Amino acid sequence: MKKLFKFILNTIPRPILIRLSYVARPILAMLLKGTKFTDPIDGKSFKTFLPYGYGNQRNNVLSPSTLSLERHRLLWLYLQNETDFFTAVEKKKVLHFAPEQAFYKLFRNQKNIDYTTTDLLSPLADVKADICHLPFNDNEYDVILCNHVLEHIPDDTKAIQELYRVLKPGGMAILQIPQDLSRATTFSDDAIVNQKERAAIFGQYDHVRIYGRDYFDKLRSIGFKVIEEDYTSKITPELVTKYCLAKGEIIPVCFK
């Protein structure tokens, strides 16, 4: 199954994958129904989760029902338990980049948020836009969600500046990225353009850098106040295992 999933990820364009997944999800959820692991996003349990990864495959990480990965489930738990994202009485304007299927319908149906999605290619995007040149006003959004996008962007400094620009003063932006916490500094090389080389060096064919621990200071240099939230340390080890989370993953919670 790992080889099949790797082949699918590396050969089928992402917009097509998104459309095909609507057919596959209910079948996978039915076949893998069980009690060992639970997806906290929809509360459904399974005997195993699915493998995932463009290069090295990670076992037991992709939820059969929501298609959430470790980072999505961690973000859900953080939003649910540590913020008023789901409970705020006053409606919030939310901007969601490259919206994930795990969240899309749930966020769209929330009555307490004014929800806008954006991406260059995704069929789930309300606004087709370049993250480096956003068609939104200054100080427009209360919440920005940008999950594993910046590692695809050659000029990530410009992208982060745009995120800062459109966030309201006092607003919150969660800007998750794949990060190697053993690496002090971020590595990038614009000369690496071959997809196989990028996959070997950056972990995925369309990534252009590997973020290190200095990512948080980069966000601060743009103007954000950053909380390096190690949320798995606030969850019992039993739930980390049951929800198939990545122990030690840091959520960059940013405020303007």
Short mmCIF file of N, CA, C and O in Angstrom, two decimals, residues 38-133:
data_model
loop_
_atom_site.label_atom_id
_atom_site.label_comp_id
_atom_site.label_asym_id
_atom_site.label_seq_id
_atom_site.Cartn_x
_atom_site.Cartn_y
_atom_site.Cartn_z
N THR A 38 -8.08 7.28 16.63
CA THR A 38 -9.24 8.16 16.45
C THR A 38 -8.82 9.47 15.81
O THR A 38 -7.78 10.05 16.16
N ASP A 39 -9.62 9.93 14.88
CA ASP A 39 -9.44 11.25 14.28
C ASP A 39 -10.27 12.24 15.11
O ASP A 39 -11.49 12.19 15.10
N PRO A 40 -9.62 13.17 15.83
CA PRO A 40 -10.39 14.10 16.68
C PRO A 40 -11.23 15.09 15.88
O PRO A 40 -12.13 15.72 16.45
N ILE A 41 -10.98 15.21 14.60
CA ILE A 41 -11.73 16.18 13.80
C ILE A 41 -13.17 15.73 13.62
O ILE A 41 -14.11 16.53 13.73
N ASP A 42 -13.37 14.44 13.34
CA ASP A 42 -14.75 13.95 13.19
C ASP A 42 -15.12 12.90 14.22
O ASP A 42 -16.26 12.42 14.24
N GLY A 43 -14.18 12.50 15.08
CA GLY A 43 -14.47 11.54 16.14
C GLY A 43 -14.53 10.09 15.70
O GLY A 43 -14.84 9.21 16.51
N LYS A 44 -14.22 9.79 14.44
CA LYS A 44 -14.31 8.42 13.94
C LYS A 44 -13.02 7.65 14.26
O LYS A 44 -11.94 8.23 14.28
N SER A 45 -13.19 6.34 14.49
CA SER A 45 -12.05 5.52 14.89
C SER A 45 -11.78 4.42 13.87
O SER A 45 -12.69 3.95 13.17
N PHE A 46 -10.50 3.98 13.84
CA PHE A 46 -10.05 3.04 12.82
C PHE A 46 -9.04 2.06 13.41
O PHE A 46 -8.38 2.34 14.41
N LYS A 47 -8.89 0.93 12.73
CA LYS A 47 -7.89 -0.04 13.16
C LYS A 47 -6.49 0.41 12.77
O LYS A 47 -5.50 0.01 13.38
N THR A 48 -6.40 1.24 11.76
CA THR A 48 -5.13 1.84 11.37
C THR A 48 -5.40 3.09 10.54
O THR A 48 -6.48 3.23 9.96
N PHE A 49 -4.45 4.00 10.52
CA PHE A 49 -4.47 5.10 9.58
C PHE A 49 -3.64 4.69 8.37
O PHE A 49 -2.96 3.67 8.38
N LEU A 50 -3.63 5.52 7.34
CA LEU A 50 -2.94 5.22 6.09
C LEU A 50 -1.54 5.81 6.06
O LEU A 50 -1.25 6.78 6.78
N PRO A 51 -0.66 5.27 5.21
CA PRO A 51 0.68 5.87 5.05
C PRO A 51 0.60 7.12 4.19
O PRO A 51 -0.35 7.33 3.43
N TYR A 52 1.62 7.98 4.30
CA TYR A 52 1.64 9.20 3.49
C TYR A 52 3.08 9.69 3.36
O TYR A 52 3.88 9.55 4.29
N GLY A 53 3.38 10.29 2.23
CA GLY A 53 4.69 10.90 2.01
C GLY A 53 5.07 10.84 0.55
O GLY A 53 4.90 9.82 -0.11
N TYR A 54 5.60 11.96 0.04
CA TYR A 54 6.04 12.02 -1.35
C TYR A 54 7.36 11.31 -1.55
O TYR A 54 7.64 10.77 -2.60
N GLY A 55 8.21 11.34 -0.51
CA GLY A 55 9.50 10.66 -0.55
C GLY A 55 9.47 9.48 0.40
O GLY A 55 8.96 8.42 0.07
N ASN A 56 10.03 9.69 1.59
CA ASN A 56 9.94 8.67 2.63
C ASN A 56 8.53 8.64 3.19
O ASN A 56 8.02 9.65 3.67
N GLN A 57 7.90 7.49 3.10
CA GLN A 57 6.52 7.35 3.58
C GLN A 57 6.48 7.22 5.10
O GLN A 57 7.28 6.51 5.69
N ARG A 58 5.55 7.95 5.72
CA ARG A 58 5.31 7.83 7.15
C ARG A 58 4.13 6.88 7.35
O ARG A 58 3.09 7.04 6.70
N ASN A 59 4.28 5.93 8.23
CA ASN A 59 3.21 4.97 8.48
C ASN A 59 2.16 5.55 9.41
O ASN A 59 2.46 6.35 10.30
N ASN A 60 0.91 5.15 9.21
CA ASN A 60 -0.16 5.40 10.17
C ASN A 60 -0.36 6.89 10.46
O ASN A 60 -0.42 7.31 11.61
N VAL A 61 -0.49 7.72 9.42
CA VAL A 61 -0.61 9.16 9.62
C VAL A 61 -1.81 9.81 8.91
O VAL A 61 -2.27 10.87 9.35
N LEU A 62 -2.33 9.20 7.87
CA LEU A 62 -3.41 9.81 7.08
C LEU A 62 -4.75 9.24 7.50
O LEU A 62 -5.00 8.04 7.35
N SER A 63 -5.62 10.08 8.04
CA SER A 63 -6.93 9.61 8.50
C SER A 63 -7.78 9.18 7.31
O SER A 63 -7.92 9.92 6.34
N PRO A 64 -8.39 7.99 7.38
CA PRO A 64 -9.22 7.52 6.27
C PRO A 64 -10.48 8.35 6.04
O PRO A 64 -10.99 8.40 4.92
N SER A 65 -10.97 9.01 7.09
CA SER A 65 -12.26 9.71 6.95
C SER A 65 -12.11 11.17 6.54
O SER A 65 -12.81 11.64 5.64
N THR A 66 -11.22 11.91 7.19
CA THR A 66 -11.06 13.33 6.86
C THR A 66 -9.85 13.60 5.97
O THR A 66 -9.70 14.71 5.46
N LEU A 67 -8.98 12.59 5.81
CA LEU A 67 -7.70 12.74 5.11
C LEU A 67 -6.79 13.76 5.80
O LEU A 67 -5.94 14.38 5.17
N SER A 68 -6.98 13.91 7.09
CA SER A 68 -6.10 14.78 7.87
C SER A 68 -4.78 14.07 8.13
O SER A 68 -4.71 12.84 8.22
N LEU A 69 -3.73 14.89 8.26
CA LEU A 69 -2.40 14.42 8.67
C LEU A 69 -2.14 14.87 10.11
O LEU A 69 -2.98 15.55 10.72
N GLU A 70 -0.96 14.54 10.62
CA GLU A 70 -0.64 14.86 12.01
C GLU A 70 -0.83 16.35 12.29
O GLU A 70 -1.38 16.74 13.32
N ARG A 71 -0.33 17.19 11.37
CA ARG A 71 -0.38 18.63 11.59
C ARG A 71 -1.81 19.17 11.63
O ARG A 71 -2.10 20.12 12.35
N HIS A 72 -2.70 18.57 10.83
CA HIS A 72 -4.09 19.02 10.81
C HIS A 72 -4.79 18.68 12.12
O HIS A 72 -5.52 19.51 12.68
N ARG A 73 -4.56 17.47 12.61
CA ARG A 73 -5.21 17.06 13.86
C ARG A 73 -4.68 17.87 15.04
O ARG A 73 -5.43 18.24 15.94
N LEU A 74 -3.37 18.18 15.01
CA LEU A 74 -2.79 19.00 16.07
C LEU A 74 -3.37 20.40 16.04
O LEU A 74 -3.72 20.97 17.09
N LEU A 75 -3.49 20.98 14.84
CA LEU A 75 -4.06 22.32 14.71
C LEU A 75 -5.51 22.33 15.18
O LEU A 75 -5.93 23.26 15.89
N TRP A 76 -6.28 21.32 14.82
CA TRP A 76 -7.68 21.22 15.25
C TRP A 76 -7.78 21.24 16.77
O TRP A 76 -8.58 21.98 17.36
N LEU A 77 -6.97 20.42 17.43
CA LEU A 77 -7.00 20.34 18.89
C LEU A 77 -6.61 21.68 19.52
O LEU A 77 -7.22 22.11 20.51
N TYR A 78 -5.60 22.34 18.93
CA TYR A 78 -5.19 23.63 19.46
C TYR A 78 -6.32 24.67 19.32
O TYR A 78 -6.64 25.39 20.27
N LEU A 79 -6.90 24.76 18.15
CA LEU A 79 -7.99 25.72 17.92
C LEU A 79 -9.18 25.43 18.84
O LEU A 79 -9.79 26.35 19.37
N GLN A 80 -9.47 24.16 19.00
CA GLN A 80 -10.62 23.76 19.82
C GLN A 80 -10.41 24.02 21.31
O GLN A 80 -11.32 24.50 22.00
N ASN A 81 -9.20 23.73 21.79
CA ASN A 81 -8.97 23.75 23.24
C ASN A 81 -8.33 25.04 23.76
O ASN A 81 -8.47 25.35 24.94
N GLU A 82 -7.65 25.78 22.88
CA GLU A 82 -6.86 26.92 23.35
C GLU A 82 -7.30 28.26 22.78
O GLU A 82 -6.72 29.30 23.14
N THR A 83 -8.28 28.28 21.87
CA THR A 83 -8.72 29.54 21.27
C THR A 83 -10.24 29.61 21.25
O THR A 83 -10.93 28.64 21.59
N ASP A 84 -10.76 30.75 20.83
CA ASP A 84 -12.21 30.91 20.69
C ASP A 84 -12.65 30.77 19.24
O ASP A 84 -13.70 31.28 18.84
N PHE A 85 -11.83 30.09 18.44
CA PHE A 85 -12.12 29.96 17.01
C PHE A 85 -13.51 29.38 16.77
O PHE A 85 -14.23 29.80 15.85
N PHE A 86 -13.91 28.40 17.57
CA PHE A 86 -15.20 27.74 17.37
C PHE A 86 -16.31 28.34 18.23
O PHE A 86 -17.48 28.04 18.01
N THR A 87 -15.95 29.18 19.19
CA THR A 87 -16.96 29.63 20.17
C THR A 87 -17.18 31.13 20.20
O THR A 87 -18.11 31.59 20.87
N ALA A 88 -16.36 31.91 19.51
CA ALA A 88 -16.48 33.37 19.56
C ALA A 88 -17.88 33.81 19.16
O ALA A 88 -18.45 33.33 18.18
N VAL A 89 -18.45 34.74 19.93
CA VAL A 89 -19.79 35.25 19.63
C VAL A 89 -19.70 36.27 18.49
O VAL A 89 -20.53 36.26 17.57
N GLU A 90 -18.69 37.13 18.56
CA GLU A 90 -18.51 38.11 17.49
C GLU A 90 -17.87 37.43 16.28
O GLU A 90 -16.85 36.75 16.40
N LYS A 91 -18.46 37.60 15.12
CA LYS A 91 -17.99 36.92 13.91
C LYS A 91 -16.59 37.38 13.53
O LYS A 91 -16.28 38.56 13.53
N LYS A 92 -15.73 36.40 13.19
CA LYS A 92 -14.36 36.67 12.79
C LYS A 92 -14.20 36.48 11.29
O LYS A 92 -14.79 35.56 10.71
N LYS A 93 -13.37 37.32 10.69
CA LYS A 93 -13.01 37.13 9.28
C LYS A 93 -11.79 36.23 9.22
O LYS A 93 -10.74 36.54 9.80
N VAL A 94 -11.94 35.10 8.51
CA VAL A 94 -10.89 34.09 8.46
C VAL A 94 -10.42 33.92 7.02
O VAL A 94 -11.24 33.73 6.11
N LEU A 95 -9.10 33.95 6.81
CA LEU A 95 -8.50 33.70 5.50
C LEU A 95 -7.71 32.41 5.60
O LEU A 95 -6.81 32.28 6.43
N HIS A 96 -8.04 31.45 4.73
CA HIS A 96 -7.44 30.11 4.78
C HIS A 96 -6.74 29.84 3.45
O HIS A 96 -7.38 29.78 2.39
N PHE A 97 -5.42 29.68 3.51
CA PHE A 97 -4.63 29.39 2.32
C PHE A 97 -4.61 27.88 2.04
O PHE A 97 -4.50 27.07 2.96
N ALA A 98 -4.69 27.52 0.75
CA ALA A 98 -4.63 26.12 0.33
C ALA A 98 -5.50 25.26 1.25
O ALA A 98 -5.01 24.36 1.93
N PRO A 99 -6.81 25.51 1.28
CA PRO A 99 -7.69 24.87 2.27
C PRO A 99 -7.67 23.34 2.18
O PRO A 99 -7.80 22.78 1.10
N GLU A 100 -7.50 22.71 3.32
CA GLU A 100 -7.48 21.25 3.39
C GLU A 100 -8.90 20.71 3.47
O GLU A 100 -9.77 21.28 4.12
N GLN A 101 -9.09 19.56 2.85
CA GLN A 101 -10.42 18.93 2.89
C GLN A 101 -10.87 18.61 4.30
O GLN A 101 -12.06 18.63 4.60
N ALA A 102 -9.91 18.31 5.17
CA ALA A 102 -10.25 17.98 6.55
C ALA A 102 -11.00 19.12 7.23
O ALA A 102 -11.83 18.89 8.12
N PHE A 103 -10.72 20.36 6.82
CA PHE A 103 -11.31 21.52 7.46
C PHE A 103 -12.39 22.21 6.62
O PHE A 103 -13.26 22.89 7.17
N TYR A 104 -12.32 22.06 5.32
CA TYR A 104 -13.05 22.94 4.42
C TYR A 104 -14.55 23.05 4.73
O TYR A 104 -15.08 24.14 4.98
N LYS A 105 -15.25 21.94 4.73
CA LYS A 105 -16.70 21.98 4.96
C LYS A 105 -17.05 22.41 6.37
O LYS A 105 -18.02 23.15 6.60
N LEU A 106 -16.26 21.95 7.33
CA LEU A 106 -16.52 22.30 8.72
C LEU A 106 -16.38 23.80 8.95
O LEU A 106 -17.23 24.43 9.59
N PHE A 107 -15.32 24.39 8.41
CA PHE A 107 -15.13 25.83 8.57
C PHE A 107 -16.16 26.61 7.76
O PHE A 107 -16.66 27.65 8.20
N ARG A 108 -16.48 26.12 6.57
CA ARG A 108 -17.45 26.79 5.72
C ARG A 108 -18.82 26.88 6.40
O ARG A 108 -19.55 27.87 6.23
N ASN A 109 -19.15 25.87 7.18
CA ASN A 109 -20.47 25.81 7.82
C ASN A 109 -20.52 26.50 9.18
O ASN A 109 -21.58 26.57 9.79
N GLN A 110 -19.39 27.00 9.66
CA GLN A 110 -19.38 27.69 10.95
C GLN A 110 -20.09 29.03 10.84
O GLN A 110 -19.79 29.85 9.97
N LYS A 111 -21.01 29.25 11.76
CA LYS A 111 -21.80 30.49 11.74
C LYS A 111 -21.04 31.68 12.30
O LYS A 111 -21.40 32.83 12.01
N ASN A 112 -19.99 31.42 13.08
CA ASN A 112 -19.30 32.53 13.75
C ASN A 112 -18.05 33.01 13.00
O ASN A 112 -17.27 33.79 13.54
N ILE A 113 -17.85 32.51 11.77
CA ILE A 113 -16.73 33.03 10.98
C ILE A 113 -17.18 33.39 9.57
O ILE A 113 -18.08 32.76 9.01
N ASP A 114 -16.56 34.43 9.05
CA ASP A 114 -16.72 34.83 7.66
C ASP A 114 -15.50 34.25 6.94
O ASP A 114 -14.39 34.77 7.06
N TYR A 115 -15.72 33.16 6.19
CA TYR A 115 -14.64 32.28 5.75
C TYR A 115 -14.30 32.49 4.29
O TYR A 115 -15.16 32.37 3.41
N THR A 116 -13.02 32.81 4.02
CA THR A 116 -12.54 32.98 2.65
C THR A 116 -11.35 32.06 2.44
O THR A 116 -10.42 32.02 3.25
N THR A 117 -11.36 31.31 1.33
CA THR A 117 -10.24 30.44 0.99
C THR A 117 -9.52 31.00 -0.23
O THR A 117 -10.12 31.63 -1.10
N THR A 118 -8.21 30.76 -0.27
CA THR A 118 -7.43 31.27 -1.40
C THR A 118 -6.29 30.32 -1.75
O THR A 118 -5.74 29.64 -0.89
N ASP A 119 -5.96 30.27 -3.03
CA ASP A 119 -4.87 29.44 -3.54
C ASP A 119 -4.76 29.73 -5.04
O ASP A 119 -5.69 30.26 -5.65
N LEU A 120 -3.64 29.40 -5.62
CA LEU A 120 -3.47 29.58 -7.07
C LEU A 120 -4.20 28.50 -7.86
O LEU A 120 -4.75 28.77 -8.93
N LEU A 121 -4.21 27.26 -7.35
CA LEU A 121 -4.69 26.13 -8.15
C LEU A 121 -5.84 25.33 -7.54
O LEU A 121 -6.55 24.65 -8.26
N SER A 122 -6.00 25.37 -6.24
CA SER A 122 -6.96 24.48 -5.58
C SER A 122 -8.39 24.72 -6.05
O SER A 122 -8.85 25.86 -6.13
N PRO A 123 -9.14 23.64 -6.32
CA PRO A 123 -10.56 23.79 -6.67
C PRO A 123 -11.40 24.24 -5.47
O PRO A 123 -12.57 24.59 -5.64
N LEU A 124 -10.82 24.24 -4.28
CA LEU A 124 -11.54 24.68 -3.09
C LEU A 124 -11.35 26.16 -2.79
O LEU A 124 -11.90 26.68 -1.83
N ALA A 125 -10.58 26.86 -3.63
CA ALA A 125 -10.27 28.27 -3.37
C ALA A 125 -11.38 29.19 -3.86
O ALA A 125 -11.82 29.11 -5.01
N ASP A 126 -11.83 30.09 -2.98
CA ASP A 126 -12.77 31.14 -3.38
C ASP A 126 -12.09 32.18 -4.25
O ASP A 126 -12.68 32.71 -5.19
N VAL A 127 -10.85 32.50 -3.88
CA VAL A 127 -10.08 33.54 -4.58
C VAL A 127 -8.78 32.93 -5.08
O VAL A 127 -7.97 32.43 -4.29
N LYS A 128 -8.58 32.94 -6.39
CA LYS A 128 -7.32 32.49 -6.95
C LYS A 128 -6.31 33.63 -6.83
O LYS A 128 -6.50 34.69 -7.42
N ALA A 129 -5.27 33.41 -6.05
CA ALA A 129 -4.35 34.51 -5.77
C ALA A 129 -2.95 34.00 -5.49
O ALA A 129 -2.75 32.88 -5.02
N ASP A 130 -1.97 34.86 -5.78
CA ASP A 130 -0.57 34.63 -5.48
C ASP A 130 -0.31 35.14 -4.06
O ASP A 130 -0.58 36.32 -3.76
N ILE A 131 0.21 34.30 -3.19
CA ILE A 131 0.42 34.68 -1.80
C ILE A 131 1.39 35.87 -1.67
O ILE A 131 1.36 36.59 -0.67
N CYS A 132 2.21 36.08 -2.68
CA CYS A 132 3.14 37.21 -2.65
C CYS A 132 2.51 38.52 -3.13
O CYS A 132 3.13 39.59 -3.00
N HIS A 133 1.31 38.46 -3.69
CA HIS A 133 0.61 39.65 -4.18
C HIS A 133 -0.88 39.45 -3.93
O HIS A 133 -1.67 39.21 -4.86
#
